[in-house]
XYZ file of C-alpha atoms in Angstrom:
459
model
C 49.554 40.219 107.083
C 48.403 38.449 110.178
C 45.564 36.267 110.688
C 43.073 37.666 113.206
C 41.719 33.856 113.776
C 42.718 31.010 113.034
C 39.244 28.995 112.349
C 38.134 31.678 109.974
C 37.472 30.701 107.009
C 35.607 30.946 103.350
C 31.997 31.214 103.537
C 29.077 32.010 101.357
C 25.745 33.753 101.786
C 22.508 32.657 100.666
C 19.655 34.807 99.824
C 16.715 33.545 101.656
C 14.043 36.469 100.611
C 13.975 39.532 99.355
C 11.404 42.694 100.166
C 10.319 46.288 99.731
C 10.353 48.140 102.987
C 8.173 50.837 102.246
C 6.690 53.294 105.421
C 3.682 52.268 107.300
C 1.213 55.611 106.841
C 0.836 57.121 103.154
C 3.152 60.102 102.404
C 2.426 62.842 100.432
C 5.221 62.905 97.287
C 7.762 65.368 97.178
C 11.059 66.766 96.150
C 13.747 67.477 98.808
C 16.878 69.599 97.336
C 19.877 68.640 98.382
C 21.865 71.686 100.347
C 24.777 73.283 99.637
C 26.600 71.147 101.991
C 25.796 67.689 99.985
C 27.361 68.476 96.278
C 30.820 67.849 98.279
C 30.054 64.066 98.705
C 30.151 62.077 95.144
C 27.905 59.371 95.079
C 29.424 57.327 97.572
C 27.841 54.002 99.224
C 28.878 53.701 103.034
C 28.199 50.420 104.703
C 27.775 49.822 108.639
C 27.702 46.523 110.267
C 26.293 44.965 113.386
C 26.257 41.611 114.735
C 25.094 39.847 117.152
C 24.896 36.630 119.258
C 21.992 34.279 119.256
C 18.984 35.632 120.289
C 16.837 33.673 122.927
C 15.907 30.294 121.499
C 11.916 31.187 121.721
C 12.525 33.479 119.196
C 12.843 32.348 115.656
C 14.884 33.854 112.158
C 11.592 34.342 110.892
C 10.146 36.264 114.001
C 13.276 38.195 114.164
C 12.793 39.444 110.631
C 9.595 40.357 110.656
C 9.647 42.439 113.828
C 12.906 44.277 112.379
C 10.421 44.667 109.253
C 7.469 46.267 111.064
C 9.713 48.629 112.945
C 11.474 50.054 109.764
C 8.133 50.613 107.958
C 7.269 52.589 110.816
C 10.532 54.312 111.259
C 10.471 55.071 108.119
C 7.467 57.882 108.584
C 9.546 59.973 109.865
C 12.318 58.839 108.485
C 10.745 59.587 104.545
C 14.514 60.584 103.437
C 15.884 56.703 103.526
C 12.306 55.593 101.877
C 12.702 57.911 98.525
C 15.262 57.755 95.770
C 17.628 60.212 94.241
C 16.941 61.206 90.961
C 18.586 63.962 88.645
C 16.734 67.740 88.138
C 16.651 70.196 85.051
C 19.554 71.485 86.203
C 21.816 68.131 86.075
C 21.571 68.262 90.093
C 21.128 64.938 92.233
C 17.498 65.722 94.168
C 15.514 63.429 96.717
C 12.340 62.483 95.284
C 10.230 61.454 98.670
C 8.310 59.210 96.903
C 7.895 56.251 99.536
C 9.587 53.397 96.880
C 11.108 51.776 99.938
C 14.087 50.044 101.187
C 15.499 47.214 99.439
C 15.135 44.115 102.468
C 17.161 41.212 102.093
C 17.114 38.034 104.342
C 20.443 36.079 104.244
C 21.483 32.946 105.670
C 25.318 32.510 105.772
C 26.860 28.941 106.269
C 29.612 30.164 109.266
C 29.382 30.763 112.837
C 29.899 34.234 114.482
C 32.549 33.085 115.622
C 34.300 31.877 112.975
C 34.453 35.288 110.777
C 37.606 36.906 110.187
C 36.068 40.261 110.946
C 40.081 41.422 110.679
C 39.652 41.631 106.997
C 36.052 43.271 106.177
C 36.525 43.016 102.595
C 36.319 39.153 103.142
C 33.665 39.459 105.986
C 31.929 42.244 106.515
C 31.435 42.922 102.400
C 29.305 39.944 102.357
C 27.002 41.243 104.941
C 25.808 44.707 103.565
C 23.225 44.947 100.502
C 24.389 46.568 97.224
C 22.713 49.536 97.005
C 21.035 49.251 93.606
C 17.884 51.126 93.586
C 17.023 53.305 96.896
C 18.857 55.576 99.494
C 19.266 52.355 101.241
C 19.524 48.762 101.719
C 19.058 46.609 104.680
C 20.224 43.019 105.100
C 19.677 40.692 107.891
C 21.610 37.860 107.718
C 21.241 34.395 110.048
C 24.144 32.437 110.857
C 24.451 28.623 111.542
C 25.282 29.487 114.811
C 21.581 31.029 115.500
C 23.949 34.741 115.305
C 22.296 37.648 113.256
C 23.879 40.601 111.572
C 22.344 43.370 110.253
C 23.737 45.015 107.208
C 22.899 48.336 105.781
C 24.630 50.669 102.928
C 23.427 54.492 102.159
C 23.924 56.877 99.490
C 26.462 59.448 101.301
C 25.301 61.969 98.930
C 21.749 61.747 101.375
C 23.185 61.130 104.702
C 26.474 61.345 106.276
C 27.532 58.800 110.014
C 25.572 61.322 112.567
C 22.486 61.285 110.056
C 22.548 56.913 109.543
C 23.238 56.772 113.501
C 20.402 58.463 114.849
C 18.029 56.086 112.102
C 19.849 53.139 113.195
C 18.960 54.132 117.242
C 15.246 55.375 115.912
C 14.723 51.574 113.815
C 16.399 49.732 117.219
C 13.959 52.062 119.217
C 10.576 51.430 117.609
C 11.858 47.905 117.398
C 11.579 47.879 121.144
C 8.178 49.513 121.051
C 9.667 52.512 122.316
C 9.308 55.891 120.923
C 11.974 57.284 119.045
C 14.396 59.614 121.391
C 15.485 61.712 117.788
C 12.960 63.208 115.582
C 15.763 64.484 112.484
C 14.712 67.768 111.136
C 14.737 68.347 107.151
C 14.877 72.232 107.085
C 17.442 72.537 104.252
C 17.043 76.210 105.352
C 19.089 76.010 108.333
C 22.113 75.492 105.230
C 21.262 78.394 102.904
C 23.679 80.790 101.835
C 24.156 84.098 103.054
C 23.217 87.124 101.219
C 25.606 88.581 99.652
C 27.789 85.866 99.565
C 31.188 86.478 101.290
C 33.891 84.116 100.211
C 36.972 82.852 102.022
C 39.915 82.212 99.491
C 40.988 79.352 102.408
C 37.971 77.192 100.592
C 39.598 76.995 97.272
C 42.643 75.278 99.038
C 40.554 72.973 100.331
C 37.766 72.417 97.551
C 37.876 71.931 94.016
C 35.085 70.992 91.258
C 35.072 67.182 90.331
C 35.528 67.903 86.910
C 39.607 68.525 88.152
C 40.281 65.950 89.770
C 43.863 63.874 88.136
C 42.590 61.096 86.088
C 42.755 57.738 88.805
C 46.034 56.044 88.710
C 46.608 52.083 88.611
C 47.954 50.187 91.841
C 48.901 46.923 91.514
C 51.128 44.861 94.373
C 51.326 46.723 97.674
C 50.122 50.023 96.983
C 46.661 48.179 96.689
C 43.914 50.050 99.079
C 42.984 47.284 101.307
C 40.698 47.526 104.043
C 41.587 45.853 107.905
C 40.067 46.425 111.198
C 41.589 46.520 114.646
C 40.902 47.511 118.221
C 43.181 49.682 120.994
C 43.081 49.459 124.370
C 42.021 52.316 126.580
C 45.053 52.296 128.355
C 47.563 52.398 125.241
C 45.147 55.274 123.882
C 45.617 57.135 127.535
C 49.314 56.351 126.918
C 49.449 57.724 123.597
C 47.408 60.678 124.163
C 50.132 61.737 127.107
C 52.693 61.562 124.830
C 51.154 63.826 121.790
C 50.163 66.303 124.730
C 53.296 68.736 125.401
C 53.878 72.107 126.923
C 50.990 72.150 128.677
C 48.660 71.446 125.684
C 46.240 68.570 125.886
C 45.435 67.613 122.714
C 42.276 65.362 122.022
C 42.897 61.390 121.736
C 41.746 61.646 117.859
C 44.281 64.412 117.763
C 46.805 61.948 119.293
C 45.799 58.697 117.169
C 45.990 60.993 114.337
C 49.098 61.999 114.626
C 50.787 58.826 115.503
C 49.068 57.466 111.748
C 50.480 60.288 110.100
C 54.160 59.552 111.640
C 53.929 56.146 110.476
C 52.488 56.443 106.882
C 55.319 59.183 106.221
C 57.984 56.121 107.708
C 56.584 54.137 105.153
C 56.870 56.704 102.367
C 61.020 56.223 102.055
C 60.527 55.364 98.907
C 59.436 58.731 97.763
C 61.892 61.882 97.743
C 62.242 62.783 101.250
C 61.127 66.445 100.515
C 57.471 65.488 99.365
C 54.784 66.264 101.131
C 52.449 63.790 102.713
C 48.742 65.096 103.758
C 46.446 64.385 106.201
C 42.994 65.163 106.977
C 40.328 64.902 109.526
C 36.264 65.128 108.899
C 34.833 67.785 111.432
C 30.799 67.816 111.915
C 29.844 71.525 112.005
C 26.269 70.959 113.592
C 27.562 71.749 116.956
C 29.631 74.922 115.047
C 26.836 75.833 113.037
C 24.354 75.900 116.214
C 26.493 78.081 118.395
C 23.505 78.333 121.044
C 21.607 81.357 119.240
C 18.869 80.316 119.518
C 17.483 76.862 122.052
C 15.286 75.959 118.499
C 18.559 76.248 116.241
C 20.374 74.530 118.103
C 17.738 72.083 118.644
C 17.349 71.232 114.698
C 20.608 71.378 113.822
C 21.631 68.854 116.177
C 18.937 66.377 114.546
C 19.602 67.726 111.225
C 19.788 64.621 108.858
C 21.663 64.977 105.707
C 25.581 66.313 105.199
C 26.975 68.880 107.571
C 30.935 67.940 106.879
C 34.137 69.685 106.134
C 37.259 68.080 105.620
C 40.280 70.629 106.670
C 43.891 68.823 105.982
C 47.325 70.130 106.228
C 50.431 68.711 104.421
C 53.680 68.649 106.112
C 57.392 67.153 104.279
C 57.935 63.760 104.668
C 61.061 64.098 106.608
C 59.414 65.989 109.080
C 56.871 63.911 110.015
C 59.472 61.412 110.664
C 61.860 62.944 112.635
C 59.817 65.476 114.789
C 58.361 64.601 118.069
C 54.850 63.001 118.375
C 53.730 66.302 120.065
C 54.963 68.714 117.290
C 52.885 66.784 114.867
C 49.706 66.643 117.097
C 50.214 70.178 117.351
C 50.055 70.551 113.602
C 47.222 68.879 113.382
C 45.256 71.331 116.162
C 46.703 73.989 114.329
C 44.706 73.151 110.812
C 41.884 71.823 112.374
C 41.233 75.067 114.279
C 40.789 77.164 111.218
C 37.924 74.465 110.233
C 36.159 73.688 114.005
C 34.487 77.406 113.354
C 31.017 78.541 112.826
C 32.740 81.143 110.251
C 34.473 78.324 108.258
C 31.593 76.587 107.633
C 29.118 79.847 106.510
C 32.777 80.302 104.070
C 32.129 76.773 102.687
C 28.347 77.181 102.293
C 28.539 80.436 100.316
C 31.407 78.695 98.195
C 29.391 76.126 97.003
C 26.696 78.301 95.965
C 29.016 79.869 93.361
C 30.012 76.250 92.516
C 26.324 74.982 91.571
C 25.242 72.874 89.725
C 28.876 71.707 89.479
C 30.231 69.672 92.222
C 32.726 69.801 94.264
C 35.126 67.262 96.360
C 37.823 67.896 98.931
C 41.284 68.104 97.523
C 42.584 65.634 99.534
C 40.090 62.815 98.406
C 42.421 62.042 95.163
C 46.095 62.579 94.671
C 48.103 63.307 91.910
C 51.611 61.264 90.511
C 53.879 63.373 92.131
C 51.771 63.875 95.640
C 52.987 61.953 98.777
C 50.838 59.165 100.310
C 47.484 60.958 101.897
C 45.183 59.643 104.180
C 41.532 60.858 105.725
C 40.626 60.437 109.569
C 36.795 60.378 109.875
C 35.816 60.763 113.407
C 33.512 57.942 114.307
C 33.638 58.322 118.183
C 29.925 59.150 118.110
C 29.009 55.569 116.670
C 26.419 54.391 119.182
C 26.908 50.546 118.767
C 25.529 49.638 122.125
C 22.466 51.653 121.394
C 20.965 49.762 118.895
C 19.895 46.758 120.153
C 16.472 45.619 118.650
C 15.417 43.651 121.497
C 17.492 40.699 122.254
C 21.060 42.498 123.477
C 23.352 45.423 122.219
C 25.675 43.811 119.638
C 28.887 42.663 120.110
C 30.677 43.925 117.393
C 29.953 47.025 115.132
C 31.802 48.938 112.259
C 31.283 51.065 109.323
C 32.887 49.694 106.247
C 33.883 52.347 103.677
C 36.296 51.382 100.777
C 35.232 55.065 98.972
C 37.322 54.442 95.767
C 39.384 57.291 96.408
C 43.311 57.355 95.720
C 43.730 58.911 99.863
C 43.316 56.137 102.380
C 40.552 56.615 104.631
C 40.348 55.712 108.540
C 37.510 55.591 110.955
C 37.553 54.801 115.161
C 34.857 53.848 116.620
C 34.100 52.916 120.085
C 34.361 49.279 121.073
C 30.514 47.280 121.829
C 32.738 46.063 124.844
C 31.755 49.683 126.464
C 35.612 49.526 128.159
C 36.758 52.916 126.561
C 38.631 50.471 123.858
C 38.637 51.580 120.029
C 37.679 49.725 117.224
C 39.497 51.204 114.389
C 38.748 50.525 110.366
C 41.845 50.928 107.924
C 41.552 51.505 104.516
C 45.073 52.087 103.187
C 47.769 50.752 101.005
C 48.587 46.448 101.529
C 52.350 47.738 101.945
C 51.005 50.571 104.691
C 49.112 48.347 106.886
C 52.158 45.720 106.564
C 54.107 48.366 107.773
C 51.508 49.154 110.495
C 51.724 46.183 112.087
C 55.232 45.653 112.118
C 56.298 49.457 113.758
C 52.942 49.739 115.772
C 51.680 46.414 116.898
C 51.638 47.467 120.513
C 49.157 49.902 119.227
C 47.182 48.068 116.372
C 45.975 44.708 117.444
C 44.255 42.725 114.751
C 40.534 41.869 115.509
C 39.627 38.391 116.476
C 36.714 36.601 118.294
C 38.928 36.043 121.248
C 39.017 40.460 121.792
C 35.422 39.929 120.961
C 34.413 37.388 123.826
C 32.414 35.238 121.144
């Protein structure tokens, strides 16, 4: 592996202080079921990341913190799902108990300039900047460097929220920070999610789904087949580049359809160790507010596009190894568009709904989230395009670097890119596969996958 900077170096993180967050006006308890959408998420903790250079010298750690602190208890208002905790019903269900118990605060002071981190490898970086999630939804951490740099730490219980649900809190808390009012008010109505009645089921679900209880036993890794977790940026023009290339025939496909297909080309180069007849999988995370809306009404549409809590699907398709080599970049973007656009439909996601209902109180989890002993190598591609890293600034400047950091545990490798803070169409793309994959990466792709560093960074 390379080294994204050469002055990085070991560090450690002190915990100044530690708080409960808990929201500003009284709120009356209550329970919150989870929909039929959330059961497909175990209890997974998702971390996000933002940092940012020194604030003006007037302004003090201490200031800093308590103004972030003011703003979430009032955030948190209307906000009540981040300030509860999840607790387990009759019926062996996860539910959200809105109780108000607030958000674990931590205030950090970390011996290592901005920078100086080796934000290339997150595990030895970013890890030390978001909170355990112990006790709550989630955890906040603010953490001052001995530069005079802050970061801001948070991890969530995906089971509550997925990316589109934490971004628009993360815009609201940078909002109110400002004294500004908050531009998204998220909508609760578990409603908009119910089943239909009757139920119709689509046997296309239980290709995709499967109860937890089946899932293969984990396997051991040891050496390179290690999940490891790395973070690099594209260029705009290389992602132009590649996007022309995947694009064939006449078809334009989408630059996450391109960047997709491109990873997919070069895990299956890497698989030569397997038999070159197994399959190797691939999937992509599709948001079905947008599907689920379909303009019927202006109010639908309205709450479902401010919906907080889990509106995902994760179609995949699995192709042979040798394929995926050989073939053209185009025929496997084209693959790719052809099992997403079963999955990018209103219908699909009705399908999925009414299949979890007959699935309850048993969850479920995609199949492509674990993989068996005799499955080729798989990997996830969660859209993060949305991430709105130069919105949340809480009053002293956008940050200058922001990621989501999400080693989920799962036997599939998981990938998320995310638009640089540099605004220049640039990606900033988080890695989560195999030590032997991402060797590979960089050795076939480096044109492509440039290793993050303070220098890209301007800092």
């Amino acid at each position: 592996m390379g080294i994204a900077a050469e002055e990085s170096r070991a560090f450690h993180v002190t915990t100044v202080r530690k708080d409960v967050v808990t929201a500003l006006l009284p709120l009356q308890e209550h329970w919150l079921a989870l929909s039929n959408l959330d059961p497909l998420l175990p209890p997974l903790a998702v971390s996000v990341c933002f940092c940012y250079k020194k604030p003006n010298s007037l302004t003090s750690s201490l200031a800093i913190n308590n103004t972030l602190k003011k703003a979430l208890a009032e955030v948190l208002v209307t906000y009540y799902a981040f300030a509860g905790e999840v607790v387990t019903n009759s019926t062996g269900e996860p539910e959200l108990l809105c109780n108000n118990r607030g958000v674990d605060f931590v205030d950090g002071f970390a011996d290592v300039a901005l920078r100086e981190l080796n934000l290339y490898d997150p595990d030895e970086s970013i890890a030390k900047f978001v909170p355990k999630n112990k006790h709550g939804v989630i955890s906040i951490q603010v953490t001052e460097l001995k530069c005079g740099s802050i970061v801001v730490g948070s991890t969530f219980d995906h089971r509550i929220a997925d990316a589109y649900s934490a971004n628009m809190f993360f815009v609201s808390w940078a909002q109110m920070s400002r004294s500004e009012p908050i531009s998204l008010v998220p909508s609760f109505r578990r409603s908009l999610l119910n089943p239909r009645r009757p139920l119709l089921i689509d046997s296309s679900i239980d290709l995709m789904y499967m109860p937890v209880s089946s899932l293969p036993p984990p396997q051991e890794t040891c050496g390179q087949d290690v999940l490891t977790s790395r973070i690099y940026y594209i260029k705009s023009d290389v992602m132009n580049q590649l996007q022309a290339l995947a694009s064939s025939n006449g078809f334009r496909c989408t630059k996450l359809e391109s960047f997709s297909a491109l990873l997919w080309k070069l895990v299956a180069k890497h698989a030569r160790k397997y038999p070159r007849k197994i399959t190797s999988k691939l999937g992509i995370v599709v948001d079905g507010r947008r599907r689920l809306a379909d303009q019927e009404t202006d109010k639908k549409e309205s709450n479902m596009k401010t919906y907080f809590g889990n509106v995902l699907s994760i179609p995949f398709g699995g192709r042979r190894v040798d394929d995926l080599m050989e073939k053209s970049l185009s025929w496997v973007a084209s693959e790719i568009h052809e099992f997403l656009n079963g999955a990018i439909t209103k219908d699909h996601f009705l399908n999925l709904i009414d299949w979890v209902e007959t699935q309850r109180p048993k969850p479920a989890v995609s199949r492509i989230y674990s993989t068996g002993s005799d499955d080729g190598p798989a990997v996830v591609v969660s859209s993060g395009t949305g991430f709105p890293v130069n919105k949340v600034d809480f009053g002293w400047g956008p940050p200058v670097f922001g990621s989501y950091h999400f080693p989920w545990g799962g036997s599939a490798g998981y990938v998320m890119p995310m638009p640089s803070a540099a605004g220049n169409g640039d990606w900033v793309v988080y890695l989560h596969l195999t030590q032997g994959q991402l060797k590979f990466i960089e050795e076939e792709a480096s044109h492509v996958f440039k290793p993050l560093n303070s220098d890209y960074l301007k800092i």
